[in-house]
Coordinates of C-alpha atoms in Angstrom, one line a residue:
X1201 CA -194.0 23.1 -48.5
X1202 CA -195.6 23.0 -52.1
X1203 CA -196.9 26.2 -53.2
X1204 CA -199.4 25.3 -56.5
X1205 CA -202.3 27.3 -55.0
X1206 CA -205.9 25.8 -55.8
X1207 CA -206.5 24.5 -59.6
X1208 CA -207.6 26.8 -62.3
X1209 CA -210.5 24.4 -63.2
X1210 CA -212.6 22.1 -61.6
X1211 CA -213.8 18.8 -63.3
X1212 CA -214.3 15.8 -61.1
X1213 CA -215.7 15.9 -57.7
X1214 CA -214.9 13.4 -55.2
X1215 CA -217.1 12.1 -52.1
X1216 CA -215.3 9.7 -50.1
X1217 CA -216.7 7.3 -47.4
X1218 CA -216.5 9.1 -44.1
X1219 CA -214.1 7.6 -41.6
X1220 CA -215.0 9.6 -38.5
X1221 CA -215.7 7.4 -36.1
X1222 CA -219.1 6.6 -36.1
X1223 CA -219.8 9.2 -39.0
X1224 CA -222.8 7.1 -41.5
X1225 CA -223.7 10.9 -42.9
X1226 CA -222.7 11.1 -46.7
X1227 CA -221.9 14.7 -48.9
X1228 CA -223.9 14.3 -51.8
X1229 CA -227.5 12.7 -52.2
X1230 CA -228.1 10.9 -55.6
X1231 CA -230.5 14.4 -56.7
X1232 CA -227.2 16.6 -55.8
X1233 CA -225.3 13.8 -58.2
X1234 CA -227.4 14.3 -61.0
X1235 CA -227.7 18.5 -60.4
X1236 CA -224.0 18.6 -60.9
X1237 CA -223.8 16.0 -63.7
X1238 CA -225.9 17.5 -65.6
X1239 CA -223.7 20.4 -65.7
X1240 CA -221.1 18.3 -67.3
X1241 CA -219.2 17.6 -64.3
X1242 CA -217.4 14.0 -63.2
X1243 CA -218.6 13.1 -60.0
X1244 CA -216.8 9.9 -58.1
X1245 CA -218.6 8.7 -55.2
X1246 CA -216.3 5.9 -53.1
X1247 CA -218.2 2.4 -53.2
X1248 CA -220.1 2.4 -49.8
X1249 CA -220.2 6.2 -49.3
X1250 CA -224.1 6.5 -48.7
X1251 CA -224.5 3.3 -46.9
X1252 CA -224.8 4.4 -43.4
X1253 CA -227.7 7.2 -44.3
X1254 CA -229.8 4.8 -46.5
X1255 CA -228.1 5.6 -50.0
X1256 CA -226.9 2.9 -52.6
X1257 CA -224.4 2.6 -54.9
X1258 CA -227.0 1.9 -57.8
X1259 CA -228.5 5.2 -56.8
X1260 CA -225.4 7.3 -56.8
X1261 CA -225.0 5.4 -60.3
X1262 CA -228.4 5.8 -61.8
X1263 CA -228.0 9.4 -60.9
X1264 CA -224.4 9.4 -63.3
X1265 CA -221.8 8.8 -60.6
X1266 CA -218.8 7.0 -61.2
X1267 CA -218.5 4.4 -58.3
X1268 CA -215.1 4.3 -57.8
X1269 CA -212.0 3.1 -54.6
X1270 CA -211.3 5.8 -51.7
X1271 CA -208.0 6.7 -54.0
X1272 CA -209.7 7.7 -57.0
X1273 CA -212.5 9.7 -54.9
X1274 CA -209.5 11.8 -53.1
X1275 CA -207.2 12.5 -56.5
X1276 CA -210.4 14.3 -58.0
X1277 CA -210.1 18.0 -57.9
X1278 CA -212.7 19.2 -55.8
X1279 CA -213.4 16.5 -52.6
X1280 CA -216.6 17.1 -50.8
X1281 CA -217.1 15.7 -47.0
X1282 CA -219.2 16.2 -44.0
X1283 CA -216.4 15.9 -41.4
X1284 CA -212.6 16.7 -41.4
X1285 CA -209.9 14.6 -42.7
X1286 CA -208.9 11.8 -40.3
X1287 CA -205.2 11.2 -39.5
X1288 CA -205.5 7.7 -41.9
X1289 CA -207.0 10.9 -44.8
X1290 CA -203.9 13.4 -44.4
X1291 CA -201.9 11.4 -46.8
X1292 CA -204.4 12.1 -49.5
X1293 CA -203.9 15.8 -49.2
X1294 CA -202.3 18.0 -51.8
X1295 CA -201.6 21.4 -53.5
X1296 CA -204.0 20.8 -56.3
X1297 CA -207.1 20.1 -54.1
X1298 CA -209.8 21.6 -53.3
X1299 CA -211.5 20.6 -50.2
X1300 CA -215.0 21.4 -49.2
X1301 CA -216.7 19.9 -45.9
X1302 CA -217.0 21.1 -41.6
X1303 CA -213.6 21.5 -40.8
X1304 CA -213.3 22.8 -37.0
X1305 CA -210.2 23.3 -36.9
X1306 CA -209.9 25.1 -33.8
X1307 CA -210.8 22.1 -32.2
X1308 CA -208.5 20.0 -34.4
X1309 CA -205.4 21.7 -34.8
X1310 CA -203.7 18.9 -36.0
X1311 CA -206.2 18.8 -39.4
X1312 CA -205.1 22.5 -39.7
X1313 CA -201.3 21.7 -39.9
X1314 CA -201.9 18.8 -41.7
X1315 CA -203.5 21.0 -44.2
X1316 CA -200.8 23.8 -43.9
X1317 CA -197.9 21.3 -44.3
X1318 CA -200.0 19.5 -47.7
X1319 CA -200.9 23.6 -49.6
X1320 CA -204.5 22.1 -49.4
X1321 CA -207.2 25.0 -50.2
X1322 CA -210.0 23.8 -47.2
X1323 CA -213.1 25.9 -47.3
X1324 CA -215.1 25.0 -44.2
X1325 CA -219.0 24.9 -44.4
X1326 CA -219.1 26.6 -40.6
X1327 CA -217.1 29.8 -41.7
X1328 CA -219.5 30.7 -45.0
X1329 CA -221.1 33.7 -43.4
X1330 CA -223.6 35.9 -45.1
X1331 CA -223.2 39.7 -44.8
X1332 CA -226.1 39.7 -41.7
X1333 CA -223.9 37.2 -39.8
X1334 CA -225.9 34.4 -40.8
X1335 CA -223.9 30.7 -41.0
X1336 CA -226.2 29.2 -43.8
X1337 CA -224.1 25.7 -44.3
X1338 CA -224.0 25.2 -40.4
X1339 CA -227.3 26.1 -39.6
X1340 CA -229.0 22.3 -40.6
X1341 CA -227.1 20.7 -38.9
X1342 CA -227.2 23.2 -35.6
X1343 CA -230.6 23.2 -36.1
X1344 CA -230.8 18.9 -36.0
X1345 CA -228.0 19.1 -32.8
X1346 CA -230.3 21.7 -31.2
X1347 CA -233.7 19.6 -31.2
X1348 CA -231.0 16.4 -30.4
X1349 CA -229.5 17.9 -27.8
X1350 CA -233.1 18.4 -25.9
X1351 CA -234.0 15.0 -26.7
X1352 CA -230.9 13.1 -25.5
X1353 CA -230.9 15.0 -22.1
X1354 CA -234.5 13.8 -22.0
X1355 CA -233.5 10.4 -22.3
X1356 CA -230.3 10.5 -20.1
X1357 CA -232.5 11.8 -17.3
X1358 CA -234.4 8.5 -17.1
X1359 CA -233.0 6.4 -13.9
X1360 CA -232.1 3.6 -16.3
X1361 CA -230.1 5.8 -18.2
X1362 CA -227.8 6.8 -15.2
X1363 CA -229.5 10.0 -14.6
X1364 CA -232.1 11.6 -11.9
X1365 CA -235.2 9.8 -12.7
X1366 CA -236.9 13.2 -14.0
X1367 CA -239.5 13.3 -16.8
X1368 CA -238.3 16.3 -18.1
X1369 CA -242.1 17.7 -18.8
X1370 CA -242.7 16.7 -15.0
X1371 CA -246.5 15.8 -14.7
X1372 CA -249.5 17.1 -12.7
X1373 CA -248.5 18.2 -9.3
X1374 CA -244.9 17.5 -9.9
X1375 CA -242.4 20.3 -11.2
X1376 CA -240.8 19.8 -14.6
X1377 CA -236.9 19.3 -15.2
X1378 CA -235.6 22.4 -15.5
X1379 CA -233.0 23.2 -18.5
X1380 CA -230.9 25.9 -19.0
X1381 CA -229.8 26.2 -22.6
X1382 CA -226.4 28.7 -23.2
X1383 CA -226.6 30.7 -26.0
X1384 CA -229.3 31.5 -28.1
X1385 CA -228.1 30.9 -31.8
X1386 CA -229.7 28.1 -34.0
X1387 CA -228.2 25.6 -31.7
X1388 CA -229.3 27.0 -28.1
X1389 CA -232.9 28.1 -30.0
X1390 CA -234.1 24.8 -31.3
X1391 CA -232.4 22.9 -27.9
X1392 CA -235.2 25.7 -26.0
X1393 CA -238.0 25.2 -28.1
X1394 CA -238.0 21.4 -28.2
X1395 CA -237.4 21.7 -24.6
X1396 CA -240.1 23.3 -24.1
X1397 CA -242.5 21.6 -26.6
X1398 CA -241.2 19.1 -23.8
X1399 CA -243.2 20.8 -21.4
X1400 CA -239.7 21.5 -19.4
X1401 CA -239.0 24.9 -17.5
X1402 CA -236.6 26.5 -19.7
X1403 CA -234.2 29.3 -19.5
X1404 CA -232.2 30.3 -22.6
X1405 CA -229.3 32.5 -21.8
X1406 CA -227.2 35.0 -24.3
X1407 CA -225.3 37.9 -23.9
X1408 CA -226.9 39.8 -26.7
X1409 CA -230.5 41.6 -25.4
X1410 CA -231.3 42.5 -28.9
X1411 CA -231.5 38.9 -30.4
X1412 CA -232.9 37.5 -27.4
X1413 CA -235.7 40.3 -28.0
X1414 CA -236.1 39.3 -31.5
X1415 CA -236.6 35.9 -29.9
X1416 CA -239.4 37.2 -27.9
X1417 CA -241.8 37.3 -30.3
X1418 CA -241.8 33.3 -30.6
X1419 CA -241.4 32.3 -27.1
X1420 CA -243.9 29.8 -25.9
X1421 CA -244.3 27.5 -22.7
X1422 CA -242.4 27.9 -19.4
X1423 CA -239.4 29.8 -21.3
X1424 CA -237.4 32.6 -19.8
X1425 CA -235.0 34.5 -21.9
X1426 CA -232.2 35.9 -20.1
X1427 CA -229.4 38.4 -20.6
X1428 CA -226.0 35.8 -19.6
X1429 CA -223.5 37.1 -17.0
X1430 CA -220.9 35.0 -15.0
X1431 CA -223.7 36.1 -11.8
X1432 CA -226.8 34.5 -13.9
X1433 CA -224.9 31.2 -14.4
X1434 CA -223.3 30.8 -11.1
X1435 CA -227.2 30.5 -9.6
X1436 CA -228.7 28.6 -12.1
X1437 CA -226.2 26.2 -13.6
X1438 CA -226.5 24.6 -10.2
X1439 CA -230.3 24.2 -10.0
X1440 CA -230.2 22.9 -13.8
X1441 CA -231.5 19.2 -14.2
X1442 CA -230.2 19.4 -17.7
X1443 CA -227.5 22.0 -18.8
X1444 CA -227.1 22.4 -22.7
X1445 CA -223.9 24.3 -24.1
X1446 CA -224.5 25.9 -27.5
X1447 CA -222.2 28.7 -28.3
X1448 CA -220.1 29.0 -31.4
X1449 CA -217.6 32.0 -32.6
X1450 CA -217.4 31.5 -35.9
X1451 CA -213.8 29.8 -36.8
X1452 CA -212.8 30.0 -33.1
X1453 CA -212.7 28.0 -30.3
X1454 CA -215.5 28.0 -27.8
X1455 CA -215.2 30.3 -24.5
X1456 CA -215.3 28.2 -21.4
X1457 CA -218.4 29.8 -20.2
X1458 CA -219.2 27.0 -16.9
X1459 CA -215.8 26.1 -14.7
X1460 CA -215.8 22.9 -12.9
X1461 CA -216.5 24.3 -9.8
X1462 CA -220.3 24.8 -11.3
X1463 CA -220.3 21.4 -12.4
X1464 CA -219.2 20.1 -8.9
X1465 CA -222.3 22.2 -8.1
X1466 CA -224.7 20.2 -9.8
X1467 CA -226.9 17.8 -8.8
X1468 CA -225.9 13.9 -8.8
X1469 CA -227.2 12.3 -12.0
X1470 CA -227.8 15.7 -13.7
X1471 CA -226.8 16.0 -17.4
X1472 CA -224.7 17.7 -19.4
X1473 CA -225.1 18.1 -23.3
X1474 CA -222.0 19.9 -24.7
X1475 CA -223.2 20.6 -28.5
X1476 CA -220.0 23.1 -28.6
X1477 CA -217.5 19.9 -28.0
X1478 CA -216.8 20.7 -32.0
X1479 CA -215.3 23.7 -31.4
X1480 CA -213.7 22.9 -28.0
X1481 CA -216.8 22.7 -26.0
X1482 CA -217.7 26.0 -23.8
X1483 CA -218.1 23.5 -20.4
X1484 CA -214.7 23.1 -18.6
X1485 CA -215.3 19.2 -17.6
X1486 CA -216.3 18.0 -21.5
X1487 CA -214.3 15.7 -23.2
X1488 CA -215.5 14.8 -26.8
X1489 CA -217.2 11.3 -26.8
X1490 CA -218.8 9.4 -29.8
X1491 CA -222.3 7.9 -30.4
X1492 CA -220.9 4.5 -29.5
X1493 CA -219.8 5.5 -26.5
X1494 CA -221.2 8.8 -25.8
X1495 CA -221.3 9.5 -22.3
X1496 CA -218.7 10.4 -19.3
X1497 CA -219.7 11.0 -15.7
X1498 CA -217.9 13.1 -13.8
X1499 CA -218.3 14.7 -10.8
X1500 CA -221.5 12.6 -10.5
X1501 CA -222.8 14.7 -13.7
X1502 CA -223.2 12.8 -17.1
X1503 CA -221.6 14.4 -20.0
X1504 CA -222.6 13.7 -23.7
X1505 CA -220.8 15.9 -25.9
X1506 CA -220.7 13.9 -29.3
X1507 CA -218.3 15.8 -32.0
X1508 CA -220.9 15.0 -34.6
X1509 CA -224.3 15.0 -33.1
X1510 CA -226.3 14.9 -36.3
X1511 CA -224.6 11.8 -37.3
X1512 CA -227.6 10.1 -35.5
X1513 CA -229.7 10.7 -37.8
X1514 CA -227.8 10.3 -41.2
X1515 CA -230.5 10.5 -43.5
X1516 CA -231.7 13.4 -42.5
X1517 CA -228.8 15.4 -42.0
X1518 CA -227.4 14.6 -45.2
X1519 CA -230.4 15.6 -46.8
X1520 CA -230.7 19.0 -45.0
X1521 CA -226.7 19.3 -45.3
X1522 CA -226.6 18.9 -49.4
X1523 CA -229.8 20.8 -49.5
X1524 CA -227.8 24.0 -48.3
X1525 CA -224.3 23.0 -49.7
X1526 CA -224.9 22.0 -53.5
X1527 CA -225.7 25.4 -54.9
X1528 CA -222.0 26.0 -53.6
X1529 CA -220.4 22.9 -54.8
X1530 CA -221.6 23.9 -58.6
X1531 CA -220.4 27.2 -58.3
X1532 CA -216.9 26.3 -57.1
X1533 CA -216.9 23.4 -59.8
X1534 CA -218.5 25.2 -62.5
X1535 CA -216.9 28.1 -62.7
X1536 CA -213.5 27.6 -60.5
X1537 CA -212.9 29.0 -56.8
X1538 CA -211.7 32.2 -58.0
X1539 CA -214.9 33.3 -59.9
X1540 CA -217.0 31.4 -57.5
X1541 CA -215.8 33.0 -54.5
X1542 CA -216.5 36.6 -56.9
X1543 CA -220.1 35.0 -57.6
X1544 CA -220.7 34.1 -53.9
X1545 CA -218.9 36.4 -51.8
X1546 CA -219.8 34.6 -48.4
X1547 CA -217.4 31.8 -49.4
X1548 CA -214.0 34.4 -48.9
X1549 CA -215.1 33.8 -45.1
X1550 CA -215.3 30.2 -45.9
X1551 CA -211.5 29.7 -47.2
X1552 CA -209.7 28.6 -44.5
X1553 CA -206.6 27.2 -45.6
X1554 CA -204.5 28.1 -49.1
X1555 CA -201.3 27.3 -50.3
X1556 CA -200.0 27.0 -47.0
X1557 CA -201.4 29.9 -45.6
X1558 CA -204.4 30.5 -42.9
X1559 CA -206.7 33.0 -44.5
X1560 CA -209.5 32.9 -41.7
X1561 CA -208.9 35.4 -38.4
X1562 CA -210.7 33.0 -36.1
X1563 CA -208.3 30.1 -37.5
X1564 CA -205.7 32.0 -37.4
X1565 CA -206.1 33.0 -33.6
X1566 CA -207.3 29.2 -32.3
X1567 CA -204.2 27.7 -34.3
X1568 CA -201.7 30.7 -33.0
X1569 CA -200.5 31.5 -36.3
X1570 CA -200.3 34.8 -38.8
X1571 CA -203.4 34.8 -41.0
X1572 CA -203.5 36.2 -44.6
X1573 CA -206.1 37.9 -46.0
X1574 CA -207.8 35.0 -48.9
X1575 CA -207.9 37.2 -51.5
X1576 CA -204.2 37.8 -51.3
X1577 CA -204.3 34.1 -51.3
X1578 CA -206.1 33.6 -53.9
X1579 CA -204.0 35.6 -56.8

């Protein structure tokens, strides 16, 4: 194992073409290109990189990019992503790198060693947590997989879709769909709300009373806000028409909060939307699936639990995603992660891999190995 630590400086910044199956989301827009040129920073966008969300090479190079092969867009010193390396990527990994983008990797624990085994320094955008808890580079795209989630279940509902034949907003004399949405975080919230925009009957479960109180003040429609316990789910989970998984532990790997005895439970052509699948998933019968082929029925119960929900919607996401992420990528290449991570003090959470080591507690704990504190890490 090398042990370079992460560079001194940071000059170029690399965006390659995702390789995630089905992944058309891109790391940088063509304004985020010219933000950080205009600092005097290299950027190297791989030919083809925006394709998939609407962005063109002549845009990336109007903005100053250098258009360049996957190669030189890896070997810069600072690569930016949206989704974790791919097995085809770990060859690409190194001591000198920098590598910023949703890692996951207590759902992936073979990008972790792969990481471990290269001295990569991997900051994940999930892990940045402000000092009030806050996730601010995962809450865009929790917040597009929270309003996806209601609106795939929607449409997997429909008979010709394999499910019930329930309008989820039911009509006159006829009883909505009722969802029940776990955990009430950015994910769970906006999954409720559209829900129930929807005009579905909506409960929206947590453990914590005091956020689902702050909550309160915003609740609208036929939604119930519930304090969670194993009791709670084992009557409702049954009764759902659509069951939406949302919890996260930052770094971690989801808690299997529904067994498949509950899912056994549930009616024939219910639905199951597992937004959690990227950390494990938090229902005991979901298997991660893809947009091309995003749904598994078992137990007479359709399951969607894409890894990458907002890479439906490419150009949005990306927009929201370098909207929230560019104000970190020019402090880490303008002034070098050591003074960045001084600057911005939420990104020592974000660190999740240096120099061999794991320097994030949650990480650590999913991946089953010692953890380091980052700073230590860092000097």
């Amino acid at each position: 194992m090398a042990s370079a630590g992460p560079p001194a400086s940071i000059a170029s910044i690399g965006v390659p073409t995702e390789t995630k199956r089905d992944e058309q989301r891109v790391a940088l827009t063509p304004d985020g290109v010219r933000e950080l040129v205009s600092q005097g920073l290299e950027v190297r966008i791989q030919a083809g990189a925006g394709q998939g969300a609407g962005l063109d090479d002549d845009a990336f190079a109007t903005a100053g990019a250098r258009i360049v092969d996957r190669e030189e867009a890896w070997a810069a010193h600072l690569v930016v992503k949206v989704k974790e390396p791919q097995p085809a990527e770990f060859g690409f990994l190194r001591p000198d790198l920098v590598l910023f983008t949703y890692l996951h990797l207590a759902a992936y624990p073979e990008v972790g060693r792969a990481l471990l085994e290269a001295g990569t320094t991997a900051i994940a955008y999930e892990t940045v947590q402000l000092d009030d808890g806050s996730l601010p580079l995962l809450a865009p795209m929790s917040e597009i997989a929270g309003r996806l989630a209601a609106q795939v279940g929607a449409h997997l509902l429909e008979r010709p879709h394999g499910g019930r034949g329930v309008l989820i907003g039911g009509c006159t004399g006829v009883r909505p769909a009722r969802v029940v949405v776990i955990g009430a975080g950015t994910v769970g919230w906006n999954a409720a709300r559209i829900a129930t925009a929807m005009d579905a009957e909506v409960f929206l479960l947590d453990r914590s009373p005091q956020h689902l109180r702050r909550l309160e003040a915003q609740r609208q429609g036929r939604l119930t806000n519930l304090v969670s316990s194993r009791g709670l789910l084992e009557r409702l989970v049954p009764s759902a028409d659509l069951l939406i998984g949302a919890v996260l532990l930052p770094g971690d790997r989801a808690p299997t909060l529904v067994e498949e005895e509950l899912v056994r439970r549930m009616k024939p052509g219910s639905v199951i939307v597992d937004v959690a699948i990227d950390q494990g998933g938090c229902i005991a019968t979901s298997r991660e699936t893809t947009h091309t082929d995003p749904v598994v029925t078992i137990h007479g119960v359709q399951h969607y639990a894409v890894g990458n929900m907002p890479g439906a919607v490419p150009f949005t996401s990306t927009e929201a995603l370098v909207s929230v992420t560019l104000p970190y990528i020019l402090a880490i290449a303008g002034r070098g992660l050591v003074e960045a991570v001084t600057e911005r003090p939420e990104l020592v959470s974000g660190l999740n891999t240096i120099d061999g080591a794991v320097c994030h507690p949650g990480v650590a704990k999913a991946l089953g190995v010692p953890n380091r504190h980052p700073m230590a890490c860092l000097h």
